[in-house]
Coordinates of C-alpha atoms in Angstrom, one line a residue:
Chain A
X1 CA 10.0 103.5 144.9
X2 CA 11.1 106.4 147.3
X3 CA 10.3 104.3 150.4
X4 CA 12.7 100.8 151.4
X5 CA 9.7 98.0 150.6
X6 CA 9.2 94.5 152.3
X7 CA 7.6 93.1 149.3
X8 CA 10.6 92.6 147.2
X9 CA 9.3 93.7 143.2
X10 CA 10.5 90.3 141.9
X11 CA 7.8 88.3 143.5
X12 CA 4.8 90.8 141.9
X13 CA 6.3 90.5 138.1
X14 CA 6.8 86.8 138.4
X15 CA 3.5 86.4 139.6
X16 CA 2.5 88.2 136.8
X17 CA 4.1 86.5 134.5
X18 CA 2.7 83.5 135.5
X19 CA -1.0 85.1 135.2
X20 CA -0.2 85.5 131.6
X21 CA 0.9 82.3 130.6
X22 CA -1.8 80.8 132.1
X23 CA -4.2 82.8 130.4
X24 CA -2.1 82.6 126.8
X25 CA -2.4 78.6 127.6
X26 CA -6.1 78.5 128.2
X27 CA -6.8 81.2 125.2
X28 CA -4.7 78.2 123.3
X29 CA -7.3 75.8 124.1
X30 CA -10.1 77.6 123.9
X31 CA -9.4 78.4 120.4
X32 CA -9.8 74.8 119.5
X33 CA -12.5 74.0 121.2
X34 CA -14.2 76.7 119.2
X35 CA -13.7 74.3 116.8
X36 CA -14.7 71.3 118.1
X37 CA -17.8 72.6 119.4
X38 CA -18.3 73.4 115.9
X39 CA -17.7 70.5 115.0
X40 CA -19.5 68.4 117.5
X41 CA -22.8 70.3 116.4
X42 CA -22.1 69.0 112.6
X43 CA -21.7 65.4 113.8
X44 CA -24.7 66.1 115.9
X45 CA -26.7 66.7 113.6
X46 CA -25.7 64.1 111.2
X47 CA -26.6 61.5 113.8
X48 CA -29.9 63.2 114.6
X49 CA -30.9 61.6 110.7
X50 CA -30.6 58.3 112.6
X51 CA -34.0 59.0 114.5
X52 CA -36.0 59.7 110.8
X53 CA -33.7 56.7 109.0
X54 CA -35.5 53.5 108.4
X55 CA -32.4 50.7 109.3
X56 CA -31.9 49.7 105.7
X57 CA -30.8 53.6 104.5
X58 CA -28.8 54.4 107.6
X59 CA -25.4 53.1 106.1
X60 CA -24.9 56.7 104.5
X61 CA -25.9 58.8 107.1
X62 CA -23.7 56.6 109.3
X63 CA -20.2 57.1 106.8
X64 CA -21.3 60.5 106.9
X65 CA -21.1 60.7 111.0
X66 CA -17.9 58.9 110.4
X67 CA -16.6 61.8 108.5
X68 CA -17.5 64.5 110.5
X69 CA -16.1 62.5 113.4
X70 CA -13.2 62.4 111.3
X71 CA -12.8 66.3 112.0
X72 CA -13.1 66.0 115.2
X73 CA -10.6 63.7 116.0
X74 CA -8.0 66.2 114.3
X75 CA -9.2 68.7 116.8
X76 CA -8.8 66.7 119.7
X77 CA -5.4 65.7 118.6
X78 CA -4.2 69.4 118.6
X79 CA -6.3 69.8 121.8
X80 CA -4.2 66.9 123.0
X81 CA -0.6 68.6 121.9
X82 CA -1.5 71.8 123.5
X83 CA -3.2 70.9 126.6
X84 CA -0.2 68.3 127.2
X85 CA 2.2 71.4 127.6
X86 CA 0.2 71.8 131.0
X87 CA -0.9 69.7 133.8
X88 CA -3.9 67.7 132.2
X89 CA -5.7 68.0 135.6
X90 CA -5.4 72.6 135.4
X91 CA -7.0 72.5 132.4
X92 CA -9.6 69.4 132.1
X93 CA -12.3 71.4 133.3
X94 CA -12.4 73.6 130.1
X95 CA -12.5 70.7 127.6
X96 CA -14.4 67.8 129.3
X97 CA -17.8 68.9 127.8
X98 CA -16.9 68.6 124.2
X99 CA -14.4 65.2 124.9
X100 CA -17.6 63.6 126.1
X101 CA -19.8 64.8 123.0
X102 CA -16.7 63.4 120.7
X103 CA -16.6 59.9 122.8
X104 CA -20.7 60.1 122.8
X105 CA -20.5 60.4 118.7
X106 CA -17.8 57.9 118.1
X107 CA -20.3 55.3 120.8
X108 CA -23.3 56.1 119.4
X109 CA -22.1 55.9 115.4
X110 CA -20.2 52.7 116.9
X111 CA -23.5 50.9 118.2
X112 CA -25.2 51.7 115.1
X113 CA -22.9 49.7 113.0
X114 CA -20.1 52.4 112.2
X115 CA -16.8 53.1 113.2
X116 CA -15.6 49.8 112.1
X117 CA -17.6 47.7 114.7
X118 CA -19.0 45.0 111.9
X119 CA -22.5 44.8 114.0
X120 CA -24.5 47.2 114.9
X121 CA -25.6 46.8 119.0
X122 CA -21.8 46.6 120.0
X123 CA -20.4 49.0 122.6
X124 CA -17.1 50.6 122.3
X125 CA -14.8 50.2 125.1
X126 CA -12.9 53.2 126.3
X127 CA -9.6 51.7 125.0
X128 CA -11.4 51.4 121.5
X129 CA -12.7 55.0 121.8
X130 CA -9.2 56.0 123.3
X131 CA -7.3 54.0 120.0
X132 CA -10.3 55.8 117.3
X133 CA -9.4 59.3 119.1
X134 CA -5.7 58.4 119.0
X135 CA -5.1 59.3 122.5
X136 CA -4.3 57.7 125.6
X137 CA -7.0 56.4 128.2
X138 CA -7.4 56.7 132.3
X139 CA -3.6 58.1 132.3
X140 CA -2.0 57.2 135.7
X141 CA 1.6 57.3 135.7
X142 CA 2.1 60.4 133.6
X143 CA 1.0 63.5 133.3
X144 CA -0.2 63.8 129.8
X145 CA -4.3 64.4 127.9
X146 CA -6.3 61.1 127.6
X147 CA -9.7 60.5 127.8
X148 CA -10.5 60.0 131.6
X149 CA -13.2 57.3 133.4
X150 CA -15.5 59.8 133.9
X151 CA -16.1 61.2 130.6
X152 CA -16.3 58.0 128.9
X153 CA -19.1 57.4 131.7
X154 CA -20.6 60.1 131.1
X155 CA -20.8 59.6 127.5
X156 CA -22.4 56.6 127.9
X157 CA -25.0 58.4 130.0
X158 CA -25.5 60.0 127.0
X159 CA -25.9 57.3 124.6
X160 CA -28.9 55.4 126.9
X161 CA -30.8 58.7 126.7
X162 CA -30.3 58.8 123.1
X163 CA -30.9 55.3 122.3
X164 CA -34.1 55.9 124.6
X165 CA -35.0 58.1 121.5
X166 CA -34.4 56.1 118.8
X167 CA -36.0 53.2 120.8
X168 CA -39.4 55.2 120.4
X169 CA -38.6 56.4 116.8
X170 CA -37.5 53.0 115.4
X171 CA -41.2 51.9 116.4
X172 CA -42.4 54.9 114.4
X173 CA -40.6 53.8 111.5
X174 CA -41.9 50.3 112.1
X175 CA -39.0 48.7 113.1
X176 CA -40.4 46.6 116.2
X177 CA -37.0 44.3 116.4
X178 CA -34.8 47.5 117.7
X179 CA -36.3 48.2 120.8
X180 CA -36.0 44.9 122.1
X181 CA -32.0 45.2 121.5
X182 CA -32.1 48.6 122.8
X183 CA -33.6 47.5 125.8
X184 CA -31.4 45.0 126.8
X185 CA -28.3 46.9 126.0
X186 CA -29.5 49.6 128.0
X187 CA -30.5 47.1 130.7
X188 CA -27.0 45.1 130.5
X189 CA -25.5 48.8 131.0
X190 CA -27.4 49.7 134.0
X191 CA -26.1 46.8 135.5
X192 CA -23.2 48.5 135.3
X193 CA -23.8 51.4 136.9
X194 CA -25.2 49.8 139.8
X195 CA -22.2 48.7 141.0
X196 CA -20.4 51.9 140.9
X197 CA -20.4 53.9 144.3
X198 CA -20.9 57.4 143.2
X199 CA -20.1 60.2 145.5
X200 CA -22.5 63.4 144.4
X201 CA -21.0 64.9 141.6
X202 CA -22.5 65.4 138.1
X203 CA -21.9 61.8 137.4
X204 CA -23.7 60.8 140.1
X205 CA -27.0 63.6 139.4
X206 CA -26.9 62.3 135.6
X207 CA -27.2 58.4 136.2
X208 CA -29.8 59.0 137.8
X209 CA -31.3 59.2 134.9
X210 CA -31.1 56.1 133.4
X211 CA -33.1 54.2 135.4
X212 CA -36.1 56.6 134.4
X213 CA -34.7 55.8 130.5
X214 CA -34.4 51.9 131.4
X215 CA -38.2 52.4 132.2
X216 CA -39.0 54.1 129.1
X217 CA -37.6 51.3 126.9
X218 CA -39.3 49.1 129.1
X219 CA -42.9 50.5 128.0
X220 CA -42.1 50.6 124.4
X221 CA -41.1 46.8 124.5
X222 CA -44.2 46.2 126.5
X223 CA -46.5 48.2 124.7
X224 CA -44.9 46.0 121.3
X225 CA -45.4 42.8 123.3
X226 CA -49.1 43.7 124.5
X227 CA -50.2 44.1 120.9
X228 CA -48.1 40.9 119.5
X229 CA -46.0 42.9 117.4
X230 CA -42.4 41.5 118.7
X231 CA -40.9 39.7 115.7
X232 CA -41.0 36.2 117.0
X233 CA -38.5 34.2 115.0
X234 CA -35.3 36.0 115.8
X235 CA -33.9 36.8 119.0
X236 CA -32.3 40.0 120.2
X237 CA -29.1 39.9 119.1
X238 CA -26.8 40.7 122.0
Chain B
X1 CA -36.7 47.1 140.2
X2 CA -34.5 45.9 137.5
X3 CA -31.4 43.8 139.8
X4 CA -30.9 41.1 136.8
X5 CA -29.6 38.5 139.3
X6 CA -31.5 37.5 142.0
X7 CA -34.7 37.1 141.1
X8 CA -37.4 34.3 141.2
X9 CA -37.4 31.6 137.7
X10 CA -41.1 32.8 136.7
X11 CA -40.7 36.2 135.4
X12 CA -42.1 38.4 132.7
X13 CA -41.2 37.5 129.5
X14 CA -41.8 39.4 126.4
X15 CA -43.7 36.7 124.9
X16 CA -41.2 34.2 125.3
X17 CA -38.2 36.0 123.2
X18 CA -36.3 36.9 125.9
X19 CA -36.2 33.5 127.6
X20 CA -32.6 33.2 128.9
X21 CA -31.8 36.7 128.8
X22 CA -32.9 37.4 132.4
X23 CA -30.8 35.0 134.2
X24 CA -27.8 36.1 132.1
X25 CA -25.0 38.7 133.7
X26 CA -24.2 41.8 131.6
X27 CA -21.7 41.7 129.1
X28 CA -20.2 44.6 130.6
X29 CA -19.7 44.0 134.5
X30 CA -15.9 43.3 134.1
X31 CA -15.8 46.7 132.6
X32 CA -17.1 48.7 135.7
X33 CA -15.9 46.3 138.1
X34 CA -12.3 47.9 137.0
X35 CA -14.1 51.7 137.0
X36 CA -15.2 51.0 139.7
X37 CA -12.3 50.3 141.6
X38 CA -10.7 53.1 139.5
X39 CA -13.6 55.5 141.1
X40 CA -13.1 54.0 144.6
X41 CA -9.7 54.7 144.7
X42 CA -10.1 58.7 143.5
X43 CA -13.0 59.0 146.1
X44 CA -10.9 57.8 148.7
X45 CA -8.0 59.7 147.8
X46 CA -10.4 62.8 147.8
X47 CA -11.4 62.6 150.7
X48 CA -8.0 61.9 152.5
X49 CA -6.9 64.9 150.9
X50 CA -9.8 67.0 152.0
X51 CA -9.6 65.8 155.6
X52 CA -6.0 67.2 155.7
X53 CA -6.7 70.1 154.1
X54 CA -8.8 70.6 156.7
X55 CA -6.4 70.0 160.1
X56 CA -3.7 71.8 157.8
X57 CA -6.1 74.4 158.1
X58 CA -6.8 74.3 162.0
X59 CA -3.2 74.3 162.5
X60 CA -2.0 77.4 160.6
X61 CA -5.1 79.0 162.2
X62 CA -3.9 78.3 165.6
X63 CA -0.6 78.8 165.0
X64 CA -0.9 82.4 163.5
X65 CA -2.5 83.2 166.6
X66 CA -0.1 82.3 168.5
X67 CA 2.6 84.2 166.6
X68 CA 3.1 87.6 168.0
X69 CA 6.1 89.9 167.9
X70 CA 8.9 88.5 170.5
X71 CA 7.7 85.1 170.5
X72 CA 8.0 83.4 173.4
X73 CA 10.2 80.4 173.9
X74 CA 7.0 78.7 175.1
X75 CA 5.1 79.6 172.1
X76 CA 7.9 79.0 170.1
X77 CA 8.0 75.4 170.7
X78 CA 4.2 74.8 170.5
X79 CA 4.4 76.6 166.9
X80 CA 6.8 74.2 166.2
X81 CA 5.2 71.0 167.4
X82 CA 2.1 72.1 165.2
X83 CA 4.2 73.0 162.3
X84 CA 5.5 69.2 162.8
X85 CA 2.3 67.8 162.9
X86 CA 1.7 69.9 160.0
X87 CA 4.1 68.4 158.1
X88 CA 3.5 64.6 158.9
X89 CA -0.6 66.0 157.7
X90 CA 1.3 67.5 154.1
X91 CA 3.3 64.3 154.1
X92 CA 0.6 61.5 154.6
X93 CA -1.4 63.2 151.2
X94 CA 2.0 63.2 149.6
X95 CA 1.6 60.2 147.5
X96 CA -1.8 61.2 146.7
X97 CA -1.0 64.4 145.6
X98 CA 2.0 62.8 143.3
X99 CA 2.6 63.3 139.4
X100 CA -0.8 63.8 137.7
X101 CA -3.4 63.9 140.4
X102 CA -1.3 67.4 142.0
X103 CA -3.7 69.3 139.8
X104 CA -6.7 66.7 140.0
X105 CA -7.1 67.5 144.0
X106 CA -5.9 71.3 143.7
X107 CA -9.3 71.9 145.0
X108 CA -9.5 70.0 147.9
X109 CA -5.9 70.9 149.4
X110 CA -6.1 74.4 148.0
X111 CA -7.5 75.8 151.1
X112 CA -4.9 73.8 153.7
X113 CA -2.7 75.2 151.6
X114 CA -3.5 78.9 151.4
X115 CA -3.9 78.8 155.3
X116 CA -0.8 77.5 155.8
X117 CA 0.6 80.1 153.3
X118 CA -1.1 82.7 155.6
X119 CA 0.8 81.0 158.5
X120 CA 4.5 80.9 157.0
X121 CA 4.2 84.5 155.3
X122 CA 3.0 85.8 158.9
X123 CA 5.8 84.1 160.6
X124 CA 8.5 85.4 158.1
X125 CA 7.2 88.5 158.3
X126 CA 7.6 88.5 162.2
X127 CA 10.7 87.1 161.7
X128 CA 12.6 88.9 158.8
X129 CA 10.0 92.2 157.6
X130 CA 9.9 90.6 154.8
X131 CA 7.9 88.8 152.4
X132 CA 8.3 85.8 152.3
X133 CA 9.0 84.3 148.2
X134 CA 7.4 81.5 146.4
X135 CA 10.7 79.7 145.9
X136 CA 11.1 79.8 149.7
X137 CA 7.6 79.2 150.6
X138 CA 7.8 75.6 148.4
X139 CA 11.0 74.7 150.3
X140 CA 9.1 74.9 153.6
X141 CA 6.6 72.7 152.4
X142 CA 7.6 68.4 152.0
X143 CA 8.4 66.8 148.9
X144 CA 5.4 66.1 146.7
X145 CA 3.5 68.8 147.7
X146 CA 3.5 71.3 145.4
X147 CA 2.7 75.7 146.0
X148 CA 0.8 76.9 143.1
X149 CA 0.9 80.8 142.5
X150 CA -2.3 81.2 142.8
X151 CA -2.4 79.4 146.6
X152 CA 0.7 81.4 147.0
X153 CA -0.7 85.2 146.0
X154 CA -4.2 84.0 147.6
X155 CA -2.1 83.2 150.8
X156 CA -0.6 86.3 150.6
X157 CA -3.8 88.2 150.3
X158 CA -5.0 86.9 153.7
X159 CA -1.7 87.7 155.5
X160 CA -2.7 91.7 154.9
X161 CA -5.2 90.5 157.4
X162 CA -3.1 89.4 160.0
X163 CA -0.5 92.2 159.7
X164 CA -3.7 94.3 160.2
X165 CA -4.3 92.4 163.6
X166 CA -0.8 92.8 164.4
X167 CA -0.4 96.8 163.8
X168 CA -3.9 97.2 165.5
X169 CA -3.0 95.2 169.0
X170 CA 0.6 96.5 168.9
X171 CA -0.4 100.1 168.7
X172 CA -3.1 99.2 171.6
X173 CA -0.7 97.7 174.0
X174 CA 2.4 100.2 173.2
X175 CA 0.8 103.4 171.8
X176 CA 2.9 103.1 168.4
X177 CA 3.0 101.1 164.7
X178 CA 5.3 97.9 165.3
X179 CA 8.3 99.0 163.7
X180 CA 11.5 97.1 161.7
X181 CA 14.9 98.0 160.6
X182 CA 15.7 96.6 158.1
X183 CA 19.5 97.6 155.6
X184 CA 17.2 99.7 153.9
X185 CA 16.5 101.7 156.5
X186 CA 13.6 102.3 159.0
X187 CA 10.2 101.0 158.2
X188 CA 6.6 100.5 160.3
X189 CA 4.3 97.8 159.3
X190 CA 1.7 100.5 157.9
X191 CA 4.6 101.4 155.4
X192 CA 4.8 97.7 154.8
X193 CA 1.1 97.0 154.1
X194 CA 0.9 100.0 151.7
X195 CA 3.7 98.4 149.6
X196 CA 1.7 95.0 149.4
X197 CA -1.5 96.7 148.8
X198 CA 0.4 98.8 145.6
X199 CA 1.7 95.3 144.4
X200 CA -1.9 94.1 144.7
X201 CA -3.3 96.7 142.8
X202 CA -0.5 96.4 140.4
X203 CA -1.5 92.7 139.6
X204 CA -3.6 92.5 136.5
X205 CA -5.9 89.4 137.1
X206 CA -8.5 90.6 134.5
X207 CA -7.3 87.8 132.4
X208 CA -8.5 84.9 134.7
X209 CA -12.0 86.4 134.6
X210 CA -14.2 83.3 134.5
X211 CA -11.1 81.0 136.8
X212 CA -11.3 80.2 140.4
X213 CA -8.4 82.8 141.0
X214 CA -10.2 85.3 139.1
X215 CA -13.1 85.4 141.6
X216 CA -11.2 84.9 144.4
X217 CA -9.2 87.9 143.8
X218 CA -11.8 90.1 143.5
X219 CA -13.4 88.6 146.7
X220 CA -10.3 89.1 148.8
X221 CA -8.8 92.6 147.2
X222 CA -11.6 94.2 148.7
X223 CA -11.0 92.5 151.7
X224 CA -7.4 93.5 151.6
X225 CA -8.1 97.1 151.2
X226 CA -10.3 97.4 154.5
X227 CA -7.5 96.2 156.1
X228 CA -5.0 98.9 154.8
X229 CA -7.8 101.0 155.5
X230 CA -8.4 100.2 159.1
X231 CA -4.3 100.6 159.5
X232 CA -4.7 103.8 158.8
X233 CA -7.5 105.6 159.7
X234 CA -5.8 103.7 163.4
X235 CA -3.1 105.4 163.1
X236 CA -4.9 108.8 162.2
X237 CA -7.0 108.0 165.6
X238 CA -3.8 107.7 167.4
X239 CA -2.5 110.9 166.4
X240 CA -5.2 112.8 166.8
X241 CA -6.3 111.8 170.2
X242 CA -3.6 109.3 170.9
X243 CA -2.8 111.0 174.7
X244 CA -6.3 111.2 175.2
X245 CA -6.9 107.6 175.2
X246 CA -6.5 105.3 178.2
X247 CA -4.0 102.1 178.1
X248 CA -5.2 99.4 177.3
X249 CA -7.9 100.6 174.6
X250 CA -8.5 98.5 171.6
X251 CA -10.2 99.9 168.3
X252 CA -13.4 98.8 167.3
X253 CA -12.5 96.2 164.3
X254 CA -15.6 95.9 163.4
X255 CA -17.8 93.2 161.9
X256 CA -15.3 93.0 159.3
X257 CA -12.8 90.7 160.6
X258 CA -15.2 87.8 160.3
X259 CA -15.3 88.3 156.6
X260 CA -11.4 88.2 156.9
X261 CA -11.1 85.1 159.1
X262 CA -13.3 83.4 156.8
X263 CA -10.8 84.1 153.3

C-alpha cells in the first residue's frame, strides 16, 4: 500500500486464517454427520417395525436395530476424534441433534430387550449409553467430545413419546400386559423430571411434553382396566 | 396430578395390579437428583456469567465515552478505576469460564467481551494510531478469560464507530481531521478508517455463512461502511463550505448512530 496504515496487514491474514480453519473444522464434521444422519434414519426405521411387531417376533427386528446402531457408533467415534481437535463446547451445536437420535436408538433398542440389557423395560444409564457409544459422559475436567446431561435428557424425552406409541400399538396387537409397564416406566421417569429446575431452553419446551404423554398412557391403561382386559395374574414387571 | 408421594392410602388402582406401586419412589430419582445438581450448577454459572457480561458492558460503554484525544488526568484515572472494576467483573467469571466451559458460555460473555474490545481498541488507538493486535488485546484481559477472533474482529468492527465519533466531534470543535504521526509518516484518522474498512472488505467470511459470526458480519459491515461514509462526505462538507460554517457546529449524524451504539 502507497499510504503508511494503522491496521498493521498481519492482524487481517491471521484472522483469515483462522476463518478458514474453522470452516475446514466444521466441513470436517459435517461430513460425518452426513453419515450419521443417514444412518440414524436406517436405525429409525428399523425400530419403527417395533410398533407393527407382536412381542414374541421382535427379537429380529431388535438384532437388526442393534446392527444398524452398530454403524452408528463408528460414526460417532470419528465424530468424536475430529471434533476432539476443537473445543467440544465451538462445535456441540452442529452435532447434538443426531448424538441424541444415536442415544434415543441405543435407549429405546435397550428398553425393548436389546443392547445387552437381559430384560426388556430396563433403562440405560447415561454411563451405559456413554460405555455402548465408547465415549466419555458429562466431561468436566477436560476438554474432550462426550455425550452431555442434556442430550441424554433429551433422548429420554424422546423415548416416553415413543413408548407413548407403542403403548397404543401393543394394545392393537393385543398385547394388554405392555401398557401397564410402559406406564409406570414413563411415570417412574416423570418423577424425574419433576425435580429438575429447568431454565427455558428447548429442554425445558420439550418436557413439557411428557406430562401430556404420561396422560396418554394413563387412558390406554384405563380404557384396558375399564373393560377387564388387564392380565390379572402377573404384575408389571418394574 | 401425578406427584407419586404424597398422596392419600385410597387411590385408583387398576383393578388391584398395581397395589404397591403407588407408594413406591422411582427407580430413577438418584439419577436426576445428580442432573440435577449438574443442571443447577450450569444455570448458575450462566447466569453469573451473563450478569458480568453485562456490567463489562456498562463499563466499556462509559469508558469509551470518556476517552477523548488528550485525556485528562481526571478522566484518566476514572478510566482506570473502571477498567479495575472491569477486571475484578472478568476475574470473578474466571473460574467459570475455565477449561471446557470457555466455549460452553461464549455466548453469554461474548458481548462483555466485544464491548470491552471496542473499549481497549479505542483507547489504543488514542493512544498509539494504531490497532491494537489480538495477542495484545488477550494480555489486557486476566488469566482465564480467553479473546476469541471472532469477539476480537467483531470488537474491532464497532471501534470504526467510535473513530467515526471521534473524527466527526474533532473536526467540529477544531475545524480539521484529528491527525497522528506516526514513523511512517503523517496520517489523519479518515486515512486510518479507510485502511480498516479495505481490511474489512478484504476478509472473506462467506465461509461462516450459517455461524453466529457469519451473520454478525454482515449486520455490522454495513454498519461499518456508513461510518467511513459519514467521515467523508464530513470532510467533503468541510472543504466545501468549511469557512462558511460557524464554531461550534456539529453535523447531523443522523438516526444512524443508534443502530451503531446498539452493535
Amino acid at each position: 500500500m502507497a499510504n503508511p496504515s494503522m491496521v498493521d496487514p498481519k492482524i487481517f491474514e491471521s484472522l483469515q486464517t483462522k476463518i478458514d480453519e474453522d470452516a475446514e473444522a466444521r466441513e470436517q464434521i459435517r461430513a460425518i454427520l452426513q453419515t450419521l444422519e443417514r444412518q440414524g434414519k436406517t436405525t429409525q426405521s428399523v425400530l419403527s417395525r417395533v410398533h407393527s411387531t407382536p412381542a414374541a417376533h421382535l427379537s429380529p427386528v431388535i438384532s437388526s436395530a442393534e446392527k444398524s446402531i452398530i454403524d452408528e457408533i463408528a460414526s460417532v467415534k470419528s465424530l468424536a476424534e475430529i471434533a476432539s481437535k476443537s473445543p467440544y463446547y465451538k462445535y456441540n451445536g452442529m452435532w447434538s441433534r443426531d448424538v441424541q437420535n444415536v442415544i434415543f436408538a441405543i435407549l429405546f433398542c435397550g428398553w425393548l430387550g436389546g443392547m445387552g440389557t437381559s430384560d426388556a423395560g430396563k433403562l440405560l444409564t447415561i454411563e451405559e449409553v456413554g460405555k455402548v457409544l465408547d465415549v466419555p459422559v458429562n466431561l468436566k475436567d477436560q476438554d474432550a467430545f462426550h455425550i452431555s446431561i442434556e442430550e441424554y435428557l433429551q433422548a429420554l424425552i424422546t423415548l416416553i413419546e415413543e413408548l407413548a406409541r407403542l403403548a397404543i400399538n401393543s394394545v392393537t396387537l393385543g398385547d394388554y400386559q405392555q401398557p401397564l409397564q410402559i406406564s409406570q416406566f414413563v411415570k417412574d421417569l416423570h418423577a424425574g423430571f419433576q425435580i429438575l429446575n429447568l431454565k427455558n431452553d428447548s429442554l425445558r419446551r420439550r418436557s413439557d411434553s411428557i406430562k401430556y404423554n404420561v396422560k396418554k398412557i394413563e387412558d390406554i391403561v384405563y380404557d384396558l382396566s375399564l373393560r377387564n382386559l388387564i392380565p390379572k395374574a402377573e404384575a408389571p414387571s418394574s | 396430578m401425578s406427584n407419586e408421594l404424597p398422596m392419600m392410602p385410597a387411590k385408583r388402582n387398576h383393578d388391584g395390579v398395581e397395589k404397591e406401586s403407588e407408594s413406591r419412589v422411582s427407580p430413577f430419582m438418584p439419577m436426576f437428583e445428580v442432573f440435577r445438581n449438574e443442571l443447577d450448577e450450569h444455570h448458575d454459572r450462566r447466569e453469573r456469567i451473563i450478569k458480568a457480561s453485562r456490567d463489562i458492558t456498562a463499563a466499556s460503554k462509559k469508558i469509551v465515552r470518556s476517552l477523548k484525544n488528550d485525556i485528562p488526568s481526571k478522566i484518566e484515572s476514572e478510566t482506570q478505576e473502571r477498567a479495575a472494576a472491569m477486571n475484578k467483573q472478568f476475574l470473578s467469571i474466571a473460574p467459570d469460564l475455565t477449561g471446557i466451559n470457555a466455549w460452553r458460555y461464549q455466548r453469554q460473555i461474548s458481548g462483555g467481551i466485544q464491548e470491552y474490545m471496542e473499549a481497549i481498541s479505542f483507547e489504543t488507538y488514542l493512544r498509539q494510531q494504531t490497532l491494537i493486535t489480538i495477542e495484545d488485546a488477550r494480555k489486557t484481559l486476566p488469566e482465564g478469560i480467553d479473546l476469541t477472533s471472532d469477539d476480537y474482529v467483531l470488537g474491532i468492527f464497532d471501534l470504526v464507530g467510535e473513530l467515526m465519533r471521534f473524527a466527526i466531534t474533532t473536526m467540529a470543535t477544531t475545524g480539521s481531521l484529528p491527525r497522528s504521526k506516526g514513523s511512517d509518516g503523517e496520517r489523519d484518522v479518515l486515512m486510518d478508517l479507510r485502511s480498516l474498512r479495505t481490511s474489512f472488505e478484504a476478509l472473506n467470511t462467506t465461509s461462516c455463512g450459517g455461524t453466529g459470526l457469519g451473520k454478525d458480519v454482515e449486520k455490522k459491515m454495513e454498519v461499518m461502511k456508513t461510518c467511513v461514509e459519514k467521515v467523508e462526505t464530513a470532510v467533503y462538507g468541510m472543504i466545501i463550505r468549511g469557512r462558511e460554517r460557524p464554531k461550534g457546529w456539529v453535523p447531523d449524524l443522523g438516526n444512524d448512530r443508534g443502530a451503531v451504539e446498539s452493535y
